mmCIF file of C-alpha atoms in Angstrom:
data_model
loop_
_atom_site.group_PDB
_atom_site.id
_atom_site.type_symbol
_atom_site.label_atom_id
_atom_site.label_comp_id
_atom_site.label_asym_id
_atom_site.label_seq_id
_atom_site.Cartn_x
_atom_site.Cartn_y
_atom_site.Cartn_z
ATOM 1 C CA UNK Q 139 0.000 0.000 0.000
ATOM 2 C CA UNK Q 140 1.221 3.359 -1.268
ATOM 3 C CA UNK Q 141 1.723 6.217 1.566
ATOM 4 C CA UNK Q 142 -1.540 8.288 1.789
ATOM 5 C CA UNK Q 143 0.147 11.747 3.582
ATOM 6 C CA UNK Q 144 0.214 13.314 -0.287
ATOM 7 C CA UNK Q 145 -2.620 11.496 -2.120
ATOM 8 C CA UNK Q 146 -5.799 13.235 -3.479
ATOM 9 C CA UNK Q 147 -7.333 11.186 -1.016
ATOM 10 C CA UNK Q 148 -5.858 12.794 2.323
ATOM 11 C CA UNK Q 149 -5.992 16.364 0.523
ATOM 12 C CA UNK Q 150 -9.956 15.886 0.117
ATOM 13 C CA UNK Q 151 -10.169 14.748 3.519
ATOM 14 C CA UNK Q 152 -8.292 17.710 5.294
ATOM 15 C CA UNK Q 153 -9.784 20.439 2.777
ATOM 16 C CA UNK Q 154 -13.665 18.914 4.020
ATOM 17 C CA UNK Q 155 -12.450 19.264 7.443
ATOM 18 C CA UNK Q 156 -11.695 22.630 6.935
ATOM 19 C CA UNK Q 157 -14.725 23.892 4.693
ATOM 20 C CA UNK Q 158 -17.138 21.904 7.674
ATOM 21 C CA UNK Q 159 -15.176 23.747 10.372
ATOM 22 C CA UNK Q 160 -15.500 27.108 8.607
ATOM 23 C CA UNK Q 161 -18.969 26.783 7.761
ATOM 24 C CA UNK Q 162 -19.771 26.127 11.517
ATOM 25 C CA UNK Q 163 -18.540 29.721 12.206
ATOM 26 C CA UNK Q 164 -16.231 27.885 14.435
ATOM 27 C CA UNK Q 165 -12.474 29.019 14.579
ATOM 28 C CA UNK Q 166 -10.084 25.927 15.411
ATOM 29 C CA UNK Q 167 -9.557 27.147 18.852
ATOM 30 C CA UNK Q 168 -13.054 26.756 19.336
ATOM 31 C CA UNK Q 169 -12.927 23.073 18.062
ATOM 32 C CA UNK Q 170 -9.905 22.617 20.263
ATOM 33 C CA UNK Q 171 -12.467 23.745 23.278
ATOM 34 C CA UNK Q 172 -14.630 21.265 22.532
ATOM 35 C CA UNK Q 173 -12.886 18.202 21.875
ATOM 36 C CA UNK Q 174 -10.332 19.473 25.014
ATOM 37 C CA UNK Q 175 -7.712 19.681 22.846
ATOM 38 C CA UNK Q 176 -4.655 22.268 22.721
ATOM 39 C CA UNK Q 177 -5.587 24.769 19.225
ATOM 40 C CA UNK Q 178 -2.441 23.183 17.970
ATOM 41 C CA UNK Q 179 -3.779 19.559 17.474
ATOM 42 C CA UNK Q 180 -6.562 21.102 15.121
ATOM 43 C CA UNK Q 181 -3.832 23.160 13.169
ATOM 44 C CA UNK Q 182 -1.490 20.108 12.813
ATOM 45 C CA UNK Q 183 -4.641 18.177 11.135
ATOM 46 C CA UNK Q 184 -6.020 20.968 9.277
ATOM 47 C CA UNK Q 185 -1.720 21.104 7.568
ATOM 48 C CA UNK Q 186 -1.519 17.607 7.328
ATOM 49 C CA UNK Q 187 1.105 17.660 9.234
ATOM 50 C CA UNK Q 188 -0.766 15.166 11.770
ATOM 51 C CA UNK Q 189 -2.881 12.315 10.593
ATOM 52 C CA UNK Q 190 -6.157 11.175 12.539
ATOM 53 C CA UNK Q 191 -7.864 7.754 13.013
ATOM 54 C CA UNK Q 192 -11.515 6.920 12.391
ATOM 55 C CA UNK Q 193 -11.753 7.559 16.214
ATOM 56 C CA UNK Q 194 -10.660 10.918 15.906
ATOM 57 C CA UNK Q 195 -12.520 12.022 12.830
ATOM 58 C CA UNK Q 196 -16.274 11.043 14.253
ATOM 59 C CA UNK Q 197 -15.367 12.860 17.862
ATOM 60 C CA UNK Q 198 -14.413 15.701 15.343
ATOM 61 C CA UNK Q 199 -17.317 15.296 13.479
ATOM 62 C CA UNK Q 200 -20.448 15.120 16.460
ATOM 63 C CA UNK Q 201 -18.889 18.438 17.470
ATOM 64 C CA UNK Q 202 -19.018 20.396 14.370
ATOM 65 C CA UNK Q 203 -22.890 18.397 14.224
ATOM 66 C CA UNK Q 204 -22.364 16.432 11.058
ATOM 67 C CA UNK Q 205 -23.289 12.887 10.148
ATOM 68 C CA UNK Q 206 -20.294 10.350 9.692
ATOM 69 C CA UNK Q 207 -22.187 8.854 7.168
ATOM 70 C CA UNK Q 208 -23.007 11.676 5.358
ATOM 71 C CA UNK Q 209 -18.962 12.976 5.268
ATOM 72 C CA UNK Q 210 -18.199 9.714 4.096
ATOM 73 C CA UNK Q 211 -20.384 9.249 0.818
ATOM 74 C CA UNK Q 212 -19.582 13.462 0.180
ATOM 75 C CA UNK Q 213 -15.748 12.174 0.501
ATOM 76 C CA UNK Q 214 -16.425 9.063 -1.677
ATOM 77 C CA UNK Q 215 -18.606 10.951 -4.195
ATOM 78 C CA UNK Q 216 -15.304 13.646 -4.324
ATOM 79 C CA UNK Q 217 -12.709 11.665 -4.488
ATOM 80 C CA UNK Q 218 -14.894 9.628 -7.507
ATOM 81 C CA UNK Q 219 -15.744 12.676 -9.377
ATOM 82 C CA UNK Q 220 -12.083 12.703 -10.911
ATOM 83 C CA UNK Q 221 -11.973 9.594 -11.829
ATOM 84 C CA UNK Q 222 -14.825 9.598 -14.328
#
């Protein structure tokens, strides 16, 4: 299995982190807060500079309010638009 850090892939995940966190009106300090986190852990995710687990990413998820489910098929149906 190829490394994932630079795939499409990873870069689809971390930019759909972002865009969720930013359209919460949430700043990543404010994320941080809430999953009792120093700011820094959201920054080093947000860079790519730190990967997360499937753990991670749902906690992450229930507290910006969206469906795991959901993510995942909007990921899926991203990452299969090129492809086409």
């Amino acid at each position: 299995m190829k490394k994932t850090l630079n795939s499409k892939e990873n870069k689809v995940l971390l930019e759909m982190l972002y865009q969720l966190r930013a359209s919460s009106g949430l700043r990543q300090s404010d994320l941080a807060d809430l999953l009792n986190v120093p700011q820094s852990f959201i920054s080093k995710i947000e860079s790519g500079e730190r990967r997360i687990d499937f753990i991670e990413l749902r906690e992450i998820l229930k507290c910006l309010r969206s469906d795991i489910i959901e993510f995942l098929t909007e990921f899926e149906n991203k990452i299969n638009a090129g492809r086409k």
